[in-house]
Amino acid sequence: MLSCLLFAALPLASHADDAPLFIPQWLGTQYTFVDQNQSRVHSPYSGPLSLKADGSTARSHTFGAYFGIALPWHLQYYWDVEMFKGEGVSNATGLAGLTNGDIIRSGVASLGKRPYVARNYLRWVLPLGDETAEVERGQDQLPGHEATKHIEVKIGFMAVNDDFDRNRYANATRTQFMNWSLWNNTAWDFAADTRGYTDGLVLGWVMPGWSLRYGIYRMPVEANGQALVKSLGVSSGQQIELTLQPKPDGWALRFLAYRNKGNMGIYSQAIDLAQLSGQVPDIHADDKPGRHKFGFGINGELPVADNGDTGFFMRAGWNDGHTESFNFTEVDRLLSGGFQLSGAHWRRSDDRLGVGLAVEGLSHVHTQYLEMGGSGFLLNDGALRYGPEQIAELYYSIAVINHFTISPDLQFIRNPGYNRDRGPARFAGLRAHIQF
């Protein structure tokens, strides 16, 4: 921690090209607190991963410090450390769209509450022209100027969604929507350990008006596991994304495709094994290496006013649905959308109001597996009368002073865990966020 404090005391260079080489720069720090209450829910029966029928209250704390170093030959090195304390309501189970996005930093497994390395990677940029644009200081972003046409390479330990499925209005659980199904495409089962990070390689081709990125990453050894496979040849998660954005501050469309290879089960085979044995189906009993899962996503944003601070967003996602949900959450189909409204309309220009809706579903065979009492890593009510999980969220971010916001948050979920016999569930939360 002493070295971190010394880094923070160093002055920031005005341009990355002029930054003293090998001198660490402090790029940011943050603390986020979430207090959330789940209402009582209608619950005629329950299983080991159900929402708590009598309601639940939970608090979470996340701390982060972020550093970068300018190196020769257009190289940059980034190193982040974070810490999570607390938990999610109902032990962060019973929902596909969990209500506090920050708990992904700890996951639903029993992990330690000590500081951990969140990112540790190299970035290399190859300019393809002389035109540059200014880059502001930010988390994992050294300040300076960068070529508007360039090739980008990242290698190391990072988060897949740092580079894919980004969205101006629904991307940051600490300042925008908190529900998993609104800040990410939940049908995209991206490779990650339990906290949400993995080793990988990203290649990007960035041009004015469009960009194309490809990433390959290590998968976990088991579903929602912390340990990662040792070889990309054994198991990997691959994605490619085309982004169309004719103007830097204008509308954007992103088209994502992914394919995972790993030690995954097949729902239909797990069901067949259960019927032969007379037991409850267990997807883990069918886990075999070399299985594949694939899917697609669309992501859009449309600024309409207030220099882009007011605008709309949408996402749609689909995956094959017959292979085990392995990394992120248990969703096979997603449609979400909403808007952000700037507080400039009531003389609070730094405030934000957000409203989002999401509907997510399962494939037929995934539904059948849960109906028979099978368990995923988030869902098991013991039985199931299927209905799409329907989510609504409203938040208001109040800029109290510079660098400090408080956000009341309300969420309403019908058919929690895809179960028409359960709920609806209501969640009231308060989030405080400090960032420098």
PDB file of N, CA and C in Angstrom, residues 29-99:
ATOM      1  N   THR A  29      -9.397   6.376  -8.330  1.00  0.00           N
ATOM      2  CA  THR A  29      -9.765   5.533  -7.197  1.00  0.00           C
ATOM      3  C   THR A  29     -11.257   5.694  -6.971  1.00  0.00           C
ATOM      4  N   GLN A  30     -11.888   4.678  -6.386  1.00  0.00           N
ATOM      5  CA  GLN A  30     -13.326   4.758  -6.174  1.00  0.00           C
ATOM      6  C   GLN A  30     -13.733   3.943  -4.955  1.00  0.00           C
ATOM      7  N   TYR A  31     -14.873   4.353  -4.377  1.00  0.00           N
ATOM      8  CA  TYR A  31     -15.543   3.579  -3.328  1.00  0.00           C
ATOM      9  C   TYR A  31     -17.035   3.624  -3.618  1.00  0.00           C
ATOM     10  N   THR A  32     -17.673   2.463  -3.574  1.00  0.00           N
ATOM     11  CA  THR A  32     -19.118   2.381  -3.816  1.00  0.00           C
ATOM     12  C   THR A  32     -19.777   1.578  -2.705  1.00  0.00           C
ATOM     13  N   PHE A  33     -20.824   2.144  -2.150  1.00  0.00           N
ATOM     14  CA  PHE A  33     -21.617   1.493  -1.103  1.00  0.00           C
ATOM     15  C   PHE A  33     -23.030   1.306  -1.622  1.00  0.00           C
ATOM     16  N   VAL A  34     -23.572   0.110  -1.436  1.00  0.00           N
ATOM     17  CA  VAL A  34     -24.955  -0.179  -1.831  1.00  0.00           C
ATOM     18  C   VAL A  34     -25.681  -0.809  -0.652  1.00  0.00           C
ATOM     19  N   ASP A  35     -26.796  -0.215  -0.278  1.00  0.00           N
ATOM     20  CA  ASP A  35     -27.708  -0.780   0.717  1.00  0.00           C
ATOM     21  C   ASP A  35     -28.993  -1.129  -0.018  1.00  0.00           C
ATOM     22  N   GLN A  36     -29.384  -2.400   0.014  1.00  0.00           N
ATOM     23  CA  GLN A  36     -30.531  -2.840  -0.776  1.00  0.00           C
ATOM     24  C   GLN A  36     -31.449  -3.724   0.061  1.00  0.00           C
ATOM     25  N   ASN A  37     -32.743  -3.497  -0.123  1.00  0.00           N
ATOM     26  CA  ASN A  37     -33.755  -4.274   0.597  1.00  0.00           C
ATOM     27  C   ASN A  37     -34.672  -4.972  -0.390  1.00  0.00           C
ATOM     28  N   GLN A  38     -34.860  -6.276  -0.198  1.00  0.00           N
ATOM     29  CA  GLN A  38     -35.798  -7.061  -0.999  1.00  0.00           C
ATOM     30  C   GLN A  38     -37.085  -7.272  -0.206  1.00  0.00           C
ATOM     31  N   SER A  39     -38.218  -7.038  -0.838  1.00  0.00           N
ATOM     32  CA  SER A  39     -39.507  -7.218  -0.178  1.00  0.00           C
ATOM     33  C   SER A  39     -39.808  -8.711   0.054  1.00  0.00           C
ATOM     34  N   ARG A  40     -40.822  -8.975   0.827  1.00  0.00           N
ATOM     35  CA  ARG A  40     -41.361 -10.337   0.922  1.00  0.00           C
ATOM     36  C   ARG A  40     -41.907 -10.738  -0.447  1.00  0.00           C
ATOM     37  N   VAL A  41     -41.816 -12.009  -0.768  1.00  0.00           N
ATOM     38  CA  VAL A  41     -42.319 -12.481  -2.053  1.00  0.00           C
ATOM     39  C   VAL A  41     -43.258 -13.665  -1.848  1.00  0.00           C
ATOM     40  N   HIS A  42     -44.269 -13.761  -2.714  1.00  0.00           N
ATOM     41  CA  HIS A  42     -45.142 -14.932  -2.726  1.00  0.00           C
ATOM     42  C   HIS A  42     -44.299 -16.165  -3.032  1.00  0.00           C
ATOM     43  N   SER A  43     -44.395 -17.209  -2.190  1.00  0.00           N
ATOM     44  CA  SER A  43     -43.483 -18.337  -2.317  1.00  0.00           C
ATOM     45  C   SER A  43     -44.171 -19.616  -1.851  1.00  0.00           C
ATOM     46  N   PRO A  44     -44.973 -20.261  -2.725  1.00  0.00           N
ATOM     47  CA  PRO A  44     -45.656 -21.498  -2.324  1.00  0.00           C
ATOM     48  C   PRO A  44     -44.701 -22.666  -2.104  1.00  0.00           C
ATOM     49  N   TYR A  45     -43.503 -22.605  -2.654  1.00  0.00           N
ATOM     50  CA  TYR A  45     -42.475 -23.623  -2.436  1.00  0.00           C
ATOM     51  C   TYR A  45     -41.125 -22.961  -2.693  1.00  0.00           C
ATOM     52  N   SER A  46     -40.065 -23.620  -2.297  1.00  0.00           N
ATOM     53  CA  SER A  46     -38.739 -23.029  -2.500  1.00  0.00           C
ATOM     54  C   SER A  46     -37.710 -24.123  -2.675  1.00  0.00           C
ATOM     55  N   GLY A  47     -36.586 -23.728  -3.216  1.00  0.00           N
ATOM     56  CA  GLY A  47     -35.458 -24.631  -3.396  1.00  0.00           C
ATOM     57  C   GLY A  47     -34.209 -24.037  -2.794  1.00  0.00           C
ATOM     58  N   PRO A  48     -33.071 -24.677  -2.994  1.00  0.00           N
ATOM     59  CA  PRO A  48     -31.829 -24.219  -2.340  1.00  0.00           C
ATOM     60  C   PRO A  48     -31.315 -22.873  -2.837  1.00  0.00           C
ATOM     61  N   LEU A  49     -31.780 -22.408  -4.022  1.00  0.00           N
ATOM     62  CA  LEU A  49     -31.291 -21.132  -4.546  1.00  0.00           C
ATOM     63  C   LEU A  49     -32.422 -20.135  -4.775  1.00  0.00           C
ATOM     64  N   SER A  50     -33.506 -20.272  -4.037  1.00  0.00           N
ATOM     65  CA  SER A  50     -34.648 -19.377  -4.202  1.00  0.00           C
ATOM     66  C   SER A  50     -34.410 -18.024  -3.532  1.00  0.00           C
ATOM     67  N   LEU A  51     -35.115 -16.989  -4.044  1.00  0.00           N
ATOM     68  CA  LEU A  51     -35.213 -15.745  -3.286  1.00  0.00           C
ATOM     69  C   LEU A  51     -35.817 -16.035  -1.919  1.00  0.00           C
ATOM     70  N   LYS A  52     -35.340 -15.350  -0.912  1.00  0.00           N
ATOM     71  CA  LYS A  52     -35.876 -15.553   0.431  1.00  0.00           C
ATOM     72  C   LYS A  52     -37.312 -15.038   0.505  1.00  0.00           C
ATOM     73  N   ALA A  53     -38.224 -15.880   0.945  1.00  0.00           N
ATOM     74  CA  ALA A  53     -39.641 -15.522   0.966  1.00  0.00           C
ATOM     75  C   ALA A  53     -39.934 -14.364   1.908  1.00  0.00           C
ATOM     76  N   ASP A  54     -39.195 -14.261   3.012  1.00  0.00           N
ATOM     77  CA  ASP A  54     -39.456 -13.228   4.016  1.00  0.00           C
ATOM     78  C   ASP A  54     -38.717 -11.929   3.739  1.00  0.00           C
ATOM     79  N   GLY A  55     -38.089 -11.840   2.582  1.00  0.00           N
ATOM     80  CA  GLY A  55     -37.347 -10.640   2.252  1.00  0.00           C
ATOM     81  C   GLY A  55     -35.897 -10.732   2.696  1.00  0.00           C
ATOM     82  N   SER A  56     -35.129  -9.717   2.339  1.00  0.00           N
ATOM     83  CA  SER A  56     -33.698  -9.740   2.642  1.00  0.00           C
ATOM     84  C   SER A  56     -33.143  -8.327   2.557  1.00  0.00           C
ATOM     85  N   THR A  57     -32.182  -8.037   3.397  1.00  0.00           N
ATOM     86  CA  THR A  57     -31.455  -6.771   3.346  1.00  0.00           C
ATOM     87  C   THR A  57     -29.963  -7.075   3.306  1.00  0.00           C
ATOM     88  N   ALA A  58     -29.244  -6.388   2.431  1.00  0.00           N
ATOM     89  CA  ALA A  58     -27.810  -6.641   2.308  1.00  0.00           C
ATOM     90  C   ALA A  58     -27.096  -5.352   1.948  1.00  0.00           C
ATOM     91  N   ARG A  59     -25.828  -5.294   2.306  1.00  0.00           N
ATOM     92  CA  ARG A  59     -24.987  -4.146   1.990  1.00  0.00           C
ATOM     93  C   ARG A  59     -23.698  -4.630   1.337  1.00  0.00           C
ATOM     94  N   SER A  60     -23.217  -3.852   0.388  1.00  0.00           N
ATOM     95  CA  SER A  60     -21.949  -4.184  -0.260  1.00  0.00           C
ATOM     96  C   SER A  60     -21.061  -2.950  -0.319  1.00  0.00           C
ATOM     97  N   HIS A  61     -19.756  -3.190  -0.294  1.00  0.00           N
ATOM     98  CA  HIS A  61     -18.752  -2.132  -0.385  1.00  0.00           C
ATOM     99  C   HIS A  61     -17.708  -2.577  -1.406  1.00  0.00           C
ATOM    100  N   THR A  62     -17.375  -1.715  -2.343  1.00  0.00           N
ATOM    101  CA  THR A  62     -16.257  -2.003  -3.248  1.00  0.00           C
ATOM    102  C   THR A  62     -15.276  -0.838  -3.213  1.00  0.00           C
ATOM    103  N   PHE A  63     -14.005  -1.183  -3.214  1.00  0.00           N
ATOM    104  CA  PHE A  63     -12.923  -0.221  -3.206  1.00  0.00           C
ATOM    105  C   PHE A  63     -12.033  -0.512  -4.408  1.00  0.00           C
ATOM    106  N   GLY A  64     -11.504   0.516  -5.060  1.00  0.00           N
ATOM    107  CA  GLY A  64     -10.629   0.292  -6.198  1.00  0.00           C
ATOM    108  C   GLY A  64      -9.607   1.402  -6.346  1.00  0.00           C
ATOM    109  N   ALA A  65      -8.407   1.022  -6.794  1.00  0.00           N
ATOM    110  CA  ALA A  65      -7.354   1.977  -7.132  1.00  0.00           C
ATOM    111  C   ALA A  65      -6.735   1.527  -8.449  1.00  0.00           C
ATOM    112  N   TYR A  66      -6.466   2.496  -9.359  1.00  0.00           N
ATOM    113  CA  TYR A  66      -6.151   2.171 -10.748  1.00  0.00           C
ATOM    114  C   TYR A  66      -4.902   2.939 -11.186  1.00  0.00           C
ATOM    115  N   PHE A  67      -3.943   2.224 -11.792  1.00  0.00           N
ATOM    116  CA  PHE A  67      -2.648   2.788 -12.113  1.00  0.00           C
ATOM    117  C   PHE A  67      -2.254   2.449 -13.544  1.00  0.00           C
ATOM    118  N   GLY A  68      -1.426   3.298 -14.153  1.00  0.00           N
ATOM    119  CA  GLY A  68      -0.917   3.047 -15.486  1.00  0.00           C
ATOM    120  C   GLY A  68       0.501   3.578 -15.629  1.00  0.00           C
ATOM    121  N   ILE A  69       1.259   3.002 -16.561  1.00  0.00           N
ATOM    122  CA  ILE A  69       2.636   3.399 -16.819  1.00  0.00           C
ATOM    123  C   ILE A  69       2.836   3.518 -18.322  1.00  0.00           C
ATOM    124  N   ALA A  70       3.364   4.658 -18.773  1.00  0.00           N
ATOM    125  CA  ALA A  70       3.736   4.828 -20.176  1.00  0.00           C
ATOM    126  C   ALA A  70       5.102   4.185 -20.408  1.00  0.00           C
ATOM    127  N   LEU A  71       5.208   3.393 -21.478  1.00  0.00           N
ATOM    128  CA  LEU A  71       6.434   2.680 -21.824  1.00  0.00           C
ATOM    129  C   LEU A  71       6.870   3.066 -23.236  1.00  0.00           C
ATOM    130  N   PRO A  72       8.074   2.721 -23.638  1.00  0.00           N
ATOM    131  CA  PRO A  72       8.511   3.055 -25.009  1.00  0.00           C
ATOM    132  C   PRO A  72       7.683   2.324 -26.066  1.00  0.00           C
ATOM    133  N   TRP A  73       7.817   2.815 -27.305  1.00  0.00           N
ATOM    134  CA  TRP A  73       7.245   2.156 -28.482  1.00  0.00           C
ATOM    135  C   TRP A  73       5.724   1.999 -28.407  1.00  0.00           C
ATOM    136  N   HIS A  74       5.037   3.028 -27.904  1.00  0.00           N
ATOM    137  CA  HIS A  74       3.572   3.069 -27.835  1.00  0.00           C
ATOM    138  C   HIS A  74       2.994   1.983 -26.905  1.00  0.00           C
ATOM    139  N   LEU A  75       3.770   1.545 -25.955  1.00  0.00           N
ATOM    140  CA  LEU A  75       3.291   0.554 -24.984  1.00  0.00           C
ATOM    141  C   LEU A  75       2.777   1.241 -23.730  1.00  0.00           C
ATOM    142  N   GLN A  76       1.783   0.633 -23.111  1.00  0.00           N
ATOM    143  CA  GLN A  76       1.250   1.085 -21.829  1.00  0.00           C
ATOM    144  C   GLN A  76       1.023  -0.141 -20.950  1.00  0.00           C
ATOM    145  N   TYR A  77       1.206   0.054 -19.650  1.00  0.00           N
ATOM    146  CA  TYR A  77       0.961  -1.025 -18.695  1.00  0.00           C
ATOM    147  C   TYR A  77      -0.046  -0.547 -17.660  1.00  0.00           C
ATOM    148  N   TYR A  78      -1.046  -1.394 -17.359  1.00  0.00           N
ATOM    149  CA  TYR A  78      -2.083  -1.041 -16.397  1.00  0.00           C
ATOM    150  C   TYR A  78      -2.152  -2.095 -15.294  1.00  0.00           C
ATOM    151  N   TRP A  79      -2.382  -1.598 -14.081  1.00  0.00           N
ATOM    152  CA  TRP A  79      -2.468  -2.476 -12.908  1.00  0.00           C
ATOM    153  C   TRP A  79      -3.534  -1.899 -11.964  1.00  0.00           C
ATOM    154  N   ASP A  80      -4.536  -2.714 -11.657  1.00  0.00           N
ATOM    155  CA  ASP A  80      -5.650  -2.282 -10.804  1.00  0.00           C
ATOM    156  C   ASP A  80      -5.767  -3.218  -9.614  1.00  0.00           C
ATOM    157  N   VAL A  81      -6.141  -2.657  -8.491  1.00  0.00           N
ATOM    158  CA  VAL A  81      -6.415  -3.469  -7.310  1.00  0.00           C
ATOM    159  C   VAL A  81      -7.780  -3.079  -6.763  1.00  0.00           C
ATOM    160  N   GLU A  82      -8.568  -4.077  -6.343  1.00  0.00           N
ATOM    161  CA  GLU A  82      -9.901  -3.836  -5.806  1.00  0.00           C
ATOM    162  C   GLU A  82     -10.106  -4.674  -4.548  1.00  0.00           C
ATOM    163  N   MET A  83     -11.173  -4.344  -3.827  1.00  0.00           N
ATOM    164  CA  MET A  83     -11.571  -5.135  -2.661  1.00  0.00           C
ATOM    165  C   MET A  83     -13.085  -5.065  -2.535  1.00  0.00           C
ATOM    166  N   PHE A  84     -13.687  -6.185  -2.192  1.00  0.00           N
ATOM    167  CA  PHE A  84     -15.140  -6.274  -2.025  1.00  0.00           C
ATOM    168  C   PHE A  84     -15.448  -6.745  -0.616  1.00  0.00           C
ATOM    169  N   LYS A  85     -16.462  -6.126  -0.008  1.00  0.00           N
ATOM    170  CA  LYS A  85     -16.982  -6.586   1.276  1.00  0.00           C
ATOM    171  C   LYS A  85     -18.500  -6.547   1.222  1.00  0.00           C
ATOM    172  N   GLY A  86     -19.137  -7.473   1.907  1.00  0.00           N
ATOM    173  CA  GLY A  86     -20.591  -7.505   1.941  1.00  0.00           C
ATOM    174  C   GLY A  86     -21.159  -8.644   1.124  1.00  0.00           C
ATOM    175  N   GLU A  87     -22.431  -8.486   0.711  1.00  0.00           N
ATOM    176  CA  GLU A  87     -23.123  -9.537  -0.022  1.00  0.00           C
ATOM    177  C   GLU A  87     -24.332  -8.946  -0.722  1.00  0.00           C
ATOM    178  N   GLY A  88     -24.984  -9.769  -1.552  1.00  0.00           N
ATOM    179  CA  GLY A  88     -26.210  -9.368  -2.215  1.00  0.00           C
ATOM    180  C   GLY A  88     -27.433  -9.918  -1.500  1.00  0.00           C
ATOM    181  N   VAL A  89     -28.588  -9.325  -1.764  1.00  0.00           N
ATOM    182  CA  VAL A  89     -29.816  -9.810  -1.146  1.00  0.00           C
ATOM    183  C   VAL A  89     -30.070 -11.257  -1.558  1.00  0.00           C
ATOM    184  N   SER A  90     -30.664 -12.038  -0.654  1.00  0.00           N
ATOM    185  CA  SER A  90     -30.945 -13.466  -0.869  1.00  0.00           C
ATOM    186  C   SER A  90     -29.704 -14.230  -1.317  1.00  0.00           C
ATOM    187  N   ASN A  91     -28.550 -13.839  -0.761  1.00  0.00           N
ATOM    188  CA  ASN A  91     -27.277 -14.485  -1.074  1.00  0.00           C
ATOM    189  C   ASN A  91     -26.938 -14.414  -2.562  1.00  0.00           C
ATOM    190  N   ALA A  92     -27.474 -13.418  -3.257  1.00  0.00           N
ATOM    191  CA  ALA A  92     -27.196 -13.211  -4.684  1.00  0.00           C
ATOM    192  C   ALA A  92     -27.559 -14.432  -5.512  1.00  0.00           C
ATOM    193  N   THR A  93     -28.703 -15.038  -5.213  1.00  0.00           N
ATOM    194  CA  THR A  93     -29.234 -16.144  -6.007  1.00  0.00           C
ATOM    195  C   THR A  93     -30.735 -15.920  -6.199  1.00  0.00           C
ATOM    196  N   GLY A  94     -31.366 -16.772  -7.009  1.00  0.00           N
ATOM    197  CA  GLY A  94     -32.811 -16.722  -7.199  1.00  0.00           C
ATOM    198  C   GLY A  94     -33.267 -15.842  -8.334  1.00  0.00           C
ATOM    199  N   LEU A  95     -32.330 -15.170  -9.013  1.00  0.00           N
ATOM    200  CA  LEU A  95     -32.639 -14.293 -10.133  1.00  0.00           C
ATOM    201  C   LEU A  95     -31.632 -14.514 -11.246  1.00  0.00           C
ATOM    202  N   ALA A  96     -32.092 -14.347 -12.489  1.00  0.00           N
ATOM    203  CA  ALA A  96     -31.147 -14.291 -13.604  1.00  0.00           C
ATOM    204  C   ALA A  96     -30.560 -12.887 -13.696  1.00  0.00           C
ATOM    205  N   GLY A  97     -31.414 -11.865 -13.527  1.00  0.00           N
ATOM    206  CA  GLY A  97     -30.966 -10.480 -13.506  1.00  0.00           C
ATOM    207  C   GLY A  97     -30.778 -10.032 -12.073  1.00  0.00           C
ATOM    208  N   LEU A  98     -29.601 -10.302 -11.509  1.00  0.00           N
ATOM    209  CA  LEU A  98     -29.347  -9.907 -10.120  1.00  0.00           C
ATOM    210  C   LEU A  98     -29.382  -8.390  -9.990  1.00  0.00           C
ATOM    211  N   THR A  99     -29.735  -7.915  -8.803  1.00  0.00           N
ATOM    212  CA  THR A  99     -30.109  -6.519  -8.636  1.00  0.00           C
ATOM    213  C   THR A  99     -28.971  -5.589  -8.230  1.00  0.00           C
TER     214      THR A  99
END
